[in-house]
Short mmCIF file of C-alpha atoms in Angstrom, two decimals:
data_model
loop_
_atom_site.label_atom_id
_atom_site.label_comp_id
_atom_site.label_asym_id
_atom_site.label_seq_id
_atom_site.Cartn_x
_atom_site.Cartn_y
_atom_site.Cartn_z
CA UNK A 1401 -43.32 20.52 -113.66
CA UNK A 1402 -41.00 22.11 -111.60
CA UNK A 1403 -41.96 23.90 -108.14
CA UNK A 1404 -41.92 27.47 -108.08
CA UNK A 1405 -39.04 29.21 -106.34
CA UNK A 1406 -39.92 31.15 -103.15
CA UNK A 1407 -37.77 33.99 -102.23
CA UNK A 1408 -35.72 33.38 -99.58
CA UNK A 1409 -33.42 36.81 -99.69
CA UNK A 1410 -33.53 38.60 -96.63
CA UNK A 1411 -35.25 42.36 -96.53
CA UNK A 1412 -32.76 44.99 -96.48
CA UNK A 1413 -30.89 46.16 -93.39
CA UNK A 1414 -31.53 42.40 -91.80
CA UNK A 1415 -29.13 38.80 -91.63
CA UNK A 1416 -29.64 35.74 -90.76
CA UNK A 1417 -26.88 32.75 -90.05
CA UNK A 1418 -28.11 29.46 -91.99
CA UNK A 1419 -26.41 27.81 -88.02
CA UNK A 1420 -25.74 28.93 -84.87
CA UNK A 1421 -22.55 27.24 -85.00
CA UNK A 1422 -19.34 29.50 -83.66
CA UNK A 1423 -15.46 28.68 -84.40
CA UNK A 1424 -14.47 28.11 -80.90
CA UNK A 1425 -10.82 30.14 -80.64
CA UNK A 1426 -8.40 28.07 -78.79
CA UNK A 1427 -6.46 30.14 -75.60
CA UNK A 1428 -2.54 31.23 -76.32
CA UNK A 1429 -0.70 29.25 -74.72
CA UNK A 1430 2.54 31.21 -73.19
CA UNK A 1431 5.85 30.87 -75.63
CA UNK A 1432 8.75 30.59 -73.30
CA UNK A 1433 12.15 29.07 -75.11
CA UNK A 1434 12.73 25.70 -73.85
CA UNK A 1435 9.48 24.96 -72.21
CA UNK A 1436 6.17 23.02 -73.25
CA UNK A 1437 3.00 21.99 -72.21
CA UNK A 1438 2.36 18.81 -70.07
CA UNK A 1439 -0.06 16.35 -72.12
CA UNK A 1440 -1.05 15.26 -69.13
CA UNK A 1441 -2.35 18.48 -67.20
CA UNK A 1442 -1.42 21.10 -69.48
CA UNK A 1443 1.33 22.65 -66.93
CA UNK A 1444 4.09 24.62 -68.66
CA UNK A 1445 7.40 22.11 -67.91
CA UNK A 1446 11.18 22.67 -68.24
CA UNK A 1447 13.70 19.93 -68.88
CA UNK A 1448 16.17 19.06 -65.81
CA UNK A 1449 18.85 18.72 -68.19
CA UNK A 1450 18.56 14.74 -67.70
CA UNK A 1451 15.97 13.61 -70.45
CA UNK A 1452 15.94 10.53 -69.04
CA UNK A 1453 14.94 12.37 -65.25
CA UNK A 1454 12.53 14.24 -67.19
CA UNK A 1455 10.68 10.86 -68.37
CA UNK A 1456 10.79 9.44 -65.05
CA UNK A 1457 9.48 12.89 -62.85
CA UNK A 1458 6.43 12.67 -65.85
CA UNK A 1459 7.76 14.74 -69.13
CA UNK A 1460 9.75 17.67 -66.85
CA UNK A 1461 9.48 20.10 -64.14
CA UNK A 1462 6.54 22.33 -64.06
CA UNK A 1463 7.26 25.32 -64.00
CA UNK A 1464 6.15 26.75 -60.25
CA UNK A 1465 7.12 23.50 -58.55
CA UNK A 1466 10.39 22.52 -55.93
CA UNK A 1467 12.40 19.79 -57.15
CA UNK A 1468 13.81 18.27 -54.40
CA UNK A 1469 17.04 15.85 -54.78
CA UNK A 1470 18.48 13.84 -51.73
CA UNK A 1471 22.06 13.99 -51.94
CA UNK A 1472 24.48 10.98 -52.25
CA UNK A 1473 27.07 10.39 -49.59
CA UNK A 1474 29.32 12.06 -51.66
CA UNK A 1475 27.72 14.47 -53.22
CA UNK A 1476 28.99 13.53 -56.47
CA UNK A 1477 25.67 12.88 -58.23
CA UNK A 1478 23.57 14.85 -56.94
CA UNK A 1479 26.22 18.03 -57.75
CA UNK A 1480 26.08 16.82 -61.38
CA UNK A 1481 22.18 16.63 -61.57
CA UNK A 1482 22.52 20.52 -60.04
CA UNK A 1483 24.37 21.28 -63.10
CA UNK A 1484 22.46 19.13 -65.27
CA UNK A 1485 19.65 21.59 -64.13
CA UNK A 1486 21.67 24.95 -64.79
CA UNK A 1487 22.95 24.09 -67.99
CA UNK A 1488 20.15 22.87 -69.10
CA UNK A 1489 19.04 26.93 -68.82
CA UNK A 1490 22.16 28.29 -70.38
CA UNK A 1491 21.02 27.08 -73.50
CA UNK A 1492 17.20 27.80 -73.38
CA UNK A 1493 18.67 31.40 -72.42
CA UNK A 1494 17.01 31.22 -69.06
CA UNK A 1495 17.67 33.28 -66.08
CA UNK A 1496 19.72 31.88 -63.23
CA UNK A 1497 19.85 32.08 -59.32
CA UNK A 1498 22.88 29.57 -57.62
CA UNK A 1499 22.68 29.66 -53.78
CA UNK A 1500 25.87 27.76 -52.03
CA UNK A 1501 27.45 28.13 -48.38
CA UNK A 1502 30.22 26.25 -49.45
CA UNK A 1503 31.74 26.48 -52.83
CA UNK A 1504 31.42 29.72 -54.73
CA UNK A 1505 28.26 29.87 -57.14
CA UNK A 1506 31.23 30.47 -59.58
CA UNK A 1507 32.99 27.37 -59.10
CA UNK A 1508 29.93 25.37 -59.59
CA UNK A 1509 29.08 27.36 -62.71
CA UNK A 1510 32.43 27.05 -63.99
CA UNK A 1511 31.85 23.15 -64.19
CA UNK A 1512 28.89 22.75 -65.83
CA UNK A 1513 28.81 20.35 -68.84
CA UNK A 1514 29.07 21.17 -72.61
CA UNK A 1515 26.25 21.04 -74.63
CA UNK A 1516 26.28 18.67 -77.21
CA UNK A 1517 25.83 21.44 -80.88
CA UNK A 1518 24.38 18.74 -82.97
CA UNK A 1519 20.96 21.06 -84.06
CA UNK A 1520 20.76 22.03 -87.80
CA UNK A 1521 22.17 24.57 -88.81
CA UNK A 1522 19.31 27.66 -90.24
CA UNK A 1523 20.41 29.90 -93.84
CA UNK A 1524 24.27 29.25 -94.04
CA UNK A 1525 24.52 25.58 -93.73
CA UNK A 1526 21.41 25.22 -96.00
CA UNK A 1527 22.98 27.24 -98.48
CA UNK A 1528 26.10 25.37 -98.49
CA UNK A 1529 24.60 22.21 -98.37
CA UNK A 1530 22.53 23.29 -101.69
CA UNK A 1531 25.76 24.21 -103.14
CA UNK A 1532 27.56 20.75 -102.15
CA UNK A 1533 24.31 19.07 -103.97
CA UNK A 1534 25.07 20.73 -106.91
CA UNK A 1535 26.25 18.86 -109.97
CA UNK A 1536 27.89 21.31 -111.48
CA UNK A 1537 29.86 21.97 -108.09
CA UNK A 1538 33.31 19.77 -108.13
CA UNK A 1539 33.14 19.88 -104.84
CA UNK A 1540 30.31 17.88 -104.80
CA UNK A 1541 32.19 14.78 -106.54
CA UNK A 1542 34.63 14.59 -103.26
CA UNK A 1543 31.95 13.47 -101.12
CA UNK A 1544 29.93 10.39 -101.22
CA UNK A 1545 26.32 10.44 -102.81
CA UNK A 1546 24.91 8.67 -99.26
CA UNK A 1547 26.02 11.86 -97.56
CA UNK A 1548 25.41 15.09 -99.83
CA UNK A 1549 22.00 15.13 -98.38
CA UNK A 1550 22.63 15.11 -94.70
CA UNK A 1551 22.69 18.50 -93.26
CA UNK A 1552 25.72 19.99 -91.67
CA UNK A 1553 26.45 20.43 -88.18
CA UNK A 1554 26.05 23.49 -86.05
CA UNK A 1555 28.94 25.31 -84.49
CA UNK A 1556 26.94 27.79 -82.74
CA UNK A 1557 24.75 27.88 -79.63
CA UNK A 1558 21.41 28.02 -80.90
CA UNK A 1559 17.50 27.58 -80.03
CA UNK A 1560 16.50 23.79 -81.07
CA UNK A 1561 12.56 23.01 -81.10
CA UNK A 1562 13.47 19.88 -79.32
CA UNK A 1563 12.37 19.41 -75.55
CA UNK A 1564 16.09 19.30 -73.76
CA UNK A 1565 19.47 18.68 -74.95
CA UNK A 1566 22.16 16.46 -74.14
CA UNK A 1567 25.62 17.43 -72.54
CA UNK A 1568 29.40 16.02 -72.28
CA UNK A 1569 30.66 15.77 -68.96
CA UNK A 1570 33.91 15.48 -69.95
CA UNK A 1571 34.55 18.96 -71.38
CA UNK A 1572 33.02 22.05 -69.63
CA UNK A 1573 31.10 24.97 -70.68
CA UNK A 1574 32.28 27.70 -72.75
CA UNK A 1575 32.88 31.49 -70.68
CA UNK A 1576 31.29 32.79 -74.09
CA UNK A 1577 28.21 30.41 -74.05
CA UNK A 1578 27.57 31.24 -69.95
CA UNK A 1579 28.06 35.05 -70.29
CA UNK A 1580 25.06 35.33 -72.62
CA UNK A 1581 22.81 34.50 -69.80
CA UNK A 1582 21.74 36.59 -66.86
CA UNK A 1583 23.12 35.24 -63.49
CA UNK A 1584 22.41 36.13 -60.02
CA UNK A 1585 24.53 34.30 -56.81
CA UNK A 1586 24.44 34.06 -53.42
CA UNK A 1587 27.14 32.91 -51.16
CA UNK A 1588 26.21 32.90 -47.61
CA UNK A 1589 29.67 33.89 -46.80
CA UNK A 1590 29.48 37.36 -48.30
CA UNK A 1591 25.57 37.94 -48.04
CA UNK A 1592 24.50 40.48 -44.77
CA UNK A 1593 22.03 38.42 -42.83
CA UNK A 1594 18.88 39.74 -42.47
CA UNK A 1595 17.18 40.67 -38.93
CA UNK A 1596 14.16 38.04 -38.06
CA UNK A 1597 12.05 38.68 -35.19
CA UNK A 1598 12.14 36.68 -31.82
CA UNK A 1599 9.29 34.98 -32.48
CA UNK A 1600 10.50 33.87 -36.56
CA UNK A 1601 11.24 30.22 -37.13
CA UNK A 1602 13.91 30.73 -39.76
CA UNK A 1603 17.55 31.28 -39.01
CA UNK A 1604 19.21 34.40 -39.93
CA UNK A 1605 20.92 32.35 -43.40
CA UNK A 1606 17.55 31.35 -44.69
CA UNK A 1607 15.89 34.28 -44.06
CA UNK A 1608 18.59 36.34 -46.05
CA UNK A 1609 18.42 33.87 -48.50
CA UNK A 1610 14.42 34.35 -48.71
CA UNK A 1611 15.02 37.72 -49.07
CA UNK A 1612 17.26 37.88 -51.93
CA UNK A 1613 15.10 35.23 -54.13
CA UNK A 1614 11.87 37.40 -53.44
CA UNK A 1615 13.90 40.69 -54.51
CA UNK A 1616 15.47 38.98 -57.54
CA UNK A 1617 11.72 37.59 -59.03
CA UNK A 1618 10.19 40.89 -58.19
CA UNK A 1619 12.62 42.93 -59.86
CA UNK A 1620 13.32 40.96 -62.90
CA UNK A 1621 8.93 40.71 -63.34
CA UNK A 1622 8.76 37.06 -62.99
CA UNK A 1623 6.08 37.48 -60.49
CA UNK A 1624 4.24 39.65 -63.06
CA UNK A 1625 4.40 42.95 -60.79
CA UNK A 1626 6.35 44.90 -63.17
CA UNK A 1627 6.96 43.69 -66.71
CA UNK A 1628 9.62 42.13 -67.96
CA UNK A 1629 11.98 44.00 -70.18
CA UNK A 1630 12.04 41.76 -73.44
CA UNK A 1631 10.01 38.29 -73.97
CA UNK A 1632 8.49 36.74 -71.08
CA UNK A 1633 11.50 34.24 -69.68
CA UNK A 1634 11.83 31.50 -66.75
CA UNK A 1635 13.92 31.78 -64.17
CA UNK A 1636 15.60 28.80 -62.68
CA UNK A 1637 16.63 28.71 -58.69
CA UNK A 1638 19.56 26.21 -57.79
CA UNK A 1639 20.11 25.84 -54.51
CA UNK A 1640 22.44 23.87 -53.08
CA UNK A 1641 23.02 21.29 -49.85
CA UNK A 1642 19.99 23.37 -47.67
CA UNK A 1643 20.00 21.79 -44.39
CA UNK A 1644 23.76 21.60 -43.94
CA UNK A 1645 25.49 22.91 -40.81
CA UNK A 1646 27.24 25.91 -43.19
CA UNK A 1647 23.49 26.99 -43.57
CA UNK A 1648 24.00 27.58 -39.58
CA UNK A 1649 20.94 24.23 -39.43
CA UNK A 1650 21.56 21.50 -36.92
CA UNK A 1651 19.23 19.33 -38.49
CA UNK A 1652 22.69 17.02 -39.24
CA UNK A 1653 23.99 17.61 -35.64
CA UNK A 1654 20.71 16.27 -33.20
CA UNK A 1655 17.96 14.00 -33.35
CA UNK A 1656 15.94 16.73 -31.58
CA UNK A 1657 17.39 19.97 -33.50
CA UNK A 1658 16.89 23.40 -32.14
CA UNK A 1659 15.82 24.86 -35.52
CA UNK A 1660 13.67 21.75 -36.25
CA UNK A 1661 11.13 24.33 -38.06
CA UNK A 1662 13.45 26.41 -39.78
CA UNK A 1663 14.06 24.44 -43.22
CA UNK A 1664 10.47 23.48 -43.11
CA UNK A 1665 9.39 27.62 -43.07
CA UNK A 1666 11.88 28.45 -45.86
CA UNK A 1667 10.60 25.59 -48.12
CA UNK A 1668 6.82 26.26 -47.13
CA UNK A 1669 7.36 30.48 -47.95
CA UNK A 1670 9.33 29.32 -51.31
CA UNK A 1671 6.87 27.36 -52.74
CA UNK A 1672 4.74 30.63 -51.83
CA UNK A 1673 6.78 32.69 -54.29
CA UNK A 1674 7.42 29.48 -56.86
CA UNK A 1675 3.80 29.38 -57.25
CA UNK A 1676 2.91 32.99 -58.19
CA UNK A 1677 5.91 33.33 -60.96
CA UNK A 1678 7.90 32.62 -63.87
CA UNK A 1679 10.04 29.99 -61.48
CA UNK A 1680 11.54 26.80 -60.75
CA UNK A 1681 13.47 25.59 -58.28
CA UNK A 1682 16.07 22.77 -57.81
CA UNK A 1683 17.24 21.82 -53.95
CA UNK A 1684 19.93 19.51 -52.41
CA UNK A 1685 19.69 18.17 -49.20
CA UNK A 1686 22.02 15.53 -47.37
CA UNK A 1687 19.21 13.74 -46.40
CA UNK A 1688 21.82 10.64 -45.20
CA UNK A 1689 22.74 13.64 -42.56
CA UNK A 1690 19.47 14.42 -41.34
CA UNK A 1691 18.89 11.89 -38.18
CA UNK A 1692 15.16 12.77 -37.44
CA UNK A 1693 12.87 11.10 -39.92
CA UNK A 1694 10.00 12.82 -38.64
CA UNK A 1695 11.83 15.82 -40.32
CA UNK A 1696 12.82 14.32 -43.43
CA UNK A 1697 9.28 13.52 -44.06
CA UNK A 1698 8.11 17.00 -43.31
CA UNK A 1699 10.89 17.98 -46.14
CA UNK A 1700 9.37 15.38 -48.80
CA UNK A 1701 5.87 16.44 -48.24
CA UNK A 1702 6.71 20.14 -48.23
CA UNK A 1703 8.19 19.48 -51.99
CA UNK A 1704 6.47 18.80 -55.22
CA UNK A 1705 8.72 16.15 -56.75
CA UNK A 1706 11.38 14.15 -54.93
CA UNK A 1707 13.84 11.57 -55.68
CA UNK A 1708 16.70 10.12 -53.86
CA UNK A 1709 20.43 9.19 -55.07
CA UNK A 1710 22.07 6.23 -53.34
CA UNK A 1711 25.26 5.72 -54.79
CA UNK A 1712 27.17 2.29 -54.59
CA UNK A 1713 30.50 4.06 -54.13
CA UNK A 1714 32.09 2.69 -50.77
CA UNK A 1715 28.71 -0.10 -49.91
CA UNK A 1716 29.09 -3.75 -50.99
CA UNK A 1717 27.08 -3.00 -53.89
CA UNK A 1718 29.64 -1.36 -55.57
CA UNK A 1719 31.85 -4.49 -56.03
CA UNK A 1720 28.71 -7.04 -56.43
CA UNK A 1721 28.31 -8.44 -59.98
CA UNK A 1722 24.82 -7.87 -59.72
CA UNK A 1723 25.39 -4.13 -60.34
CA UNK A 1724 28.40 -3.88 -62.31
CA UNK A 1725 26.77 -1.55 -64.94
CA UNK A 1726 25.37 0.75 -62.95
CA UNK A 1727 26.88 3.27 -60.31
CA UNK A 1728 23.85 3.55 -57.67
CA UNK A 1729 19.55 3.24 -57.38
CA UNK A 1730 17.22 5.89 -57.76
CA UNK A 1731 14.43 6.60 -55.43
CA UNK A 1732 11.19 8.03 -56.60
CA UNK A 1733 10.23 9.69 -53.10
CA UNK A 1734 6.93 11.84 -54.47
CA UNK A 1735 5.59 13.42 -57.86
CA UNK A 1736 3.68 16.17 -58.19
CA UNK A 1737 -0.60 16.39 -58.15
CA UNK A 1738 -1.33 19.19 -60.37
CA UNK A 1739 -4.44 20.28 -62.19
CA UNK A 1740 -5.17 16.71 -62.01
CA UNK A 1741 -6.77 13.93 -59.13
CA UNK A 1742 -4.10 11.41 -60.09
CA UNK A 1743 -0.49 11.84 -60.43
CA UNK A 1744 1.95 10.73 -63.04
CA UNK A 1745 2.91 7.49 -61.97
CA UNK A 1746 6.62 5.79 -63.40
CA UNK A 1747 6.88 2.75 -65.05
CA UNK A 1748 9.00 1.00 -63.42
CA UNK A 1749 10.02 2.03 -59.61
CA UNK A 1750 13.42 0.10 -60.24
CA UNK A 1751 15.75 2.64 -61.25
CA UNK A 1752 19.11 3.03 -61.42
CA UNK A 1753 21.90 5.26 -62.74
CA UNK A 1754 24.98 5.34 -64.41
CA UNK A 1755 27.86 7.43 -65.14
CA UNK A 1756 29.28 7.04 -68.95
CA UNK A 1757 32.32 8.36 -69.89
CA UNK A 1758 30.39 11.56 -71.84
CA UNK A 1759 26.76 11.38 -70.25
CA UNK A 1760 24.68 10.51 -67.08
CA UNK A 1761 21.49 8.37 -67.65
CA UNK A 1762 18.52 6.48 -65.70
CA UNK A 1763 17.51 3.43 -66.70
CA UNK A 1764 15.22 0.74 -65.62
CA UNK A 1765 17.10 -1.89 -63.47
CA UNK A 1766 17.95 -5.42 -64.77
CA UNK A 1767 18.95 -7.69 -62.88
CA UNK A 1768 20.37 -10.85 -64.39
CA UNK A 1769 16.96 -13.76 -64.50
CA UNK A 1770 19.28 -16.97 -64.29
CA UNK A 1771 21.15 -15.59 -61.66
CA UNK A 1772 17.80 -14.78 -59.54
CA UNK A 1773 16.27 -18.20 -60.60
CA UNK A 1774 19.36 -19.99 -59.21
CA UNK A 1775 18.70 -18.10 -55.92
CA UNK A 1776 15.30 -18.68 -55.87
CA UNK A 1777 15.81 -22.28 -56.18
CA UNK A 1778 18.35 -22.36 -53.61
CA UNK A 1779 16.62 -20.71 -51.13
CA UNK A 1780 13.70 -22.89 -51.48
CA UNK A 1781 16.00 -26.07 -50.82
CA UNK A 1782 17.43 -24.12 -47.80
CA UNK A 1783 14.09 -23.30 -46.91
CA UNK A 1784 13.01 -27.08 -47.13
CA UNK A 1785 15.95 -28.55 -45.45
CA UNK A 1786 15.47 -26.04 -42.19
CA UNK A 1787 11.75 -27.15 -42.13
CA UNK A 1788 13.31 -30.91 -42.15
CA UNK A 1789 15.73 -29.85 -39.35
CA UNK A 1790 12.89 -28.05 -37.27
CA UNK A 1791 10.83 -31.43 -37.92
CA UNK A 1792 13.56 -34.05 -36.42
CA UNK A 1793 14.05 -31.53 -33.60
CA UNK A 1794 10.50 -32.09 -32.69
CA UNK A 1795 10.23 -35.41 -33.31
CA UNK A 1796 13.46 -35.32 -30.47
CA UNK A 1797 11.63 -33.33 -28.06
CA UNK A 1798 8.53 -35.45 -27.90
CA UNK A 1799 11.02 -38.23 -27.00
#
């Protein structure tokens, strides 16, 4: 016999949830073309350019952070990873600031490399592929059956849902492709210095350069005081060869500077401003210049990621068999601590990079393991021999 049914309906005017169970709603994360989240800490990034950097440095640059880059003797490399870095925000349409003393933020804008247009193309080239598929299409017989399924490539600048694209340093940018973003320049040459007190640190250059950064991110809302016009963007800072004598520094000059504080108090208020917008900022520095250490390591420490470039071009190195695929080393100086108690360590700290004829990469450094065995053997007989040697020429002394 069955039990009898109780009523379990609720009076009127009264619920009841069966669990107290809620759907916990995960937080927006901010959309910004050509950025992600870290895995690691959950900080927004932005490719360098270099995906091969932006392995090594821990996925990309977060955005708020101060790359810093330690020039080559030549500043060869280090000028290509600063366009790397722009180009690299051409195509995610980001904003642009180029600082120089030097060369004209034009020139170096007018060298950056071509993007490589390999994305898919959207509506047109799926519609003609469809078509090329189609049997009843002649068209279709001309091309082989391995291939009518392969989509077309893009001849258009467009947005790719990949993290970072690659370049050709052989051709340069298109004017059309660099007018669609929004640039701003400084050239120290043509910028009115600004007035700092008796008592201010900076020079006159940096503090004019401060200035115009911290006018730029305020009026373009990347600081969040006033908001931005369209979608929320990034903004990328590329300033070049800071510390230089054009930047009216002697840092180069003396091993006791006069204006041993003033690079340190521009890179201490930027990371100020980096840190409460939208930013991201790359810096060269001719650190092979810089004769007080002590300095240097003030610079490193006052940065969130930094990496050195020593190029092989005029050392023995560059004519040694040892490194005859590769065009210098890469130094790993510091990566960054954020939201997390332990950093993003690389895999390997040998590094090295190389110049192809179409693309710059990092790779790990491999050294050749007979050749290394051979010395290692060889230095163990030299080793043994001198211990012999040292041994007779007590054995003579005691005589």
């Amino acid at each position: 016999m069955a039990a009898p049914m109780k009523n379990t309906s609720a009076p009127a005017g009264l619920s009841f949830n069966s669990t107290s169970f809620q759907k916990k709603s995960r937080s927006k994360l901010v959309s910004i073309p050509g950025t992600r989240p870290s895995v690691q800490n959950g900080q927004l990034l932005v490719s360098t350019g270099v995906t091969s950097l932006d392995y090594v440095i821990g996925g990309g640059l977060a955005v708020g952070t101060l790359l810093l880059i330690e020039e080559d003797r030549y500043d060869s490399y280090s000028r290509m990873l600063l366009k790397y870095f722009l180009a690299e925000g051409v195509v995610c349409g980001h904003e642009l600031f180029v600082a120089s003393a030097w060369d004209h933020p034009d020139e170096i804008l007018q060298e950056l490399p071509a993007p490589i247009l390999d994305d898919v193309a959207s509506v047109t080239s799926m519609e003609d592929q469809a078509q090329s598929c189609d049997p009843d299409n002649p068209e279709s017989m001309k091309i082989a059956w391995r291939y009518q399924n392969l989509p077309k490539v893009q001849t258009a600048l467009a947005s790719s849902a990949r993290f970072g694209h690659y370049y050709d340093v052989s051709k340069t940018m298109d004017a059309d492709i660099l007018q669609r973003s929004k640039i701003h320049m400084f050239f120290l040459p043509e910028e009115a210095h600004s007035e700092t007190g008796a008592l201010s640190p900076m020079t006159e250059a940096y503090a004019s350069l401060l200035k115009s950064i911290h006018g730029v991110i305020h009026k373009e809302g990347f600081d969040g005081a006033t908001p931005q016009s369209k979608v929320r963007n990034i903004m990328r800072l590329g300033l070049h060869s800071l510390g230089s004598t054009l930047w009216g520094d002697d840092l180069c000059c003396r091993e006791k500077p006069t204006h041993g504080h003033a690079l340190t108090t521009f890179l201490y208020a930027l990371r100020g401003l980096l840190r409460s917008s939208l930013t991201v900022a790359m810096v060269t520095i001719p650190s092979h210049l810089i004769q007080n250490r002590a300095v240097m390591g003030r610079i490193t420490r006052l940065s969130d990621t930094a990496i050195a470039l020593e190029s092989f071009r005029g050392s023995d190195r560059e004519t040694n068999p040892l490194y005859k695929d590769y065009h210098g080393l890469l130094h790993v100086r510091q990566v960054p601590h954020l939201n997390c108690l332990v950093c993003e360590v690389p895999d390997s700290k040998d590094l090295a990079f190389k110049l192809k004829r179409k693309q710059f990469t990092i790779e790990r450094l491999h050294l050749p393991p007979d050749l290394s065995d051979t010395v290692s053997r060889v230095s163990k007989v030299d080793l043994a021999a001198g211990c012999g040697s040292i041994a007779t020429g007590n054995k003579h002394l005691d005589f």
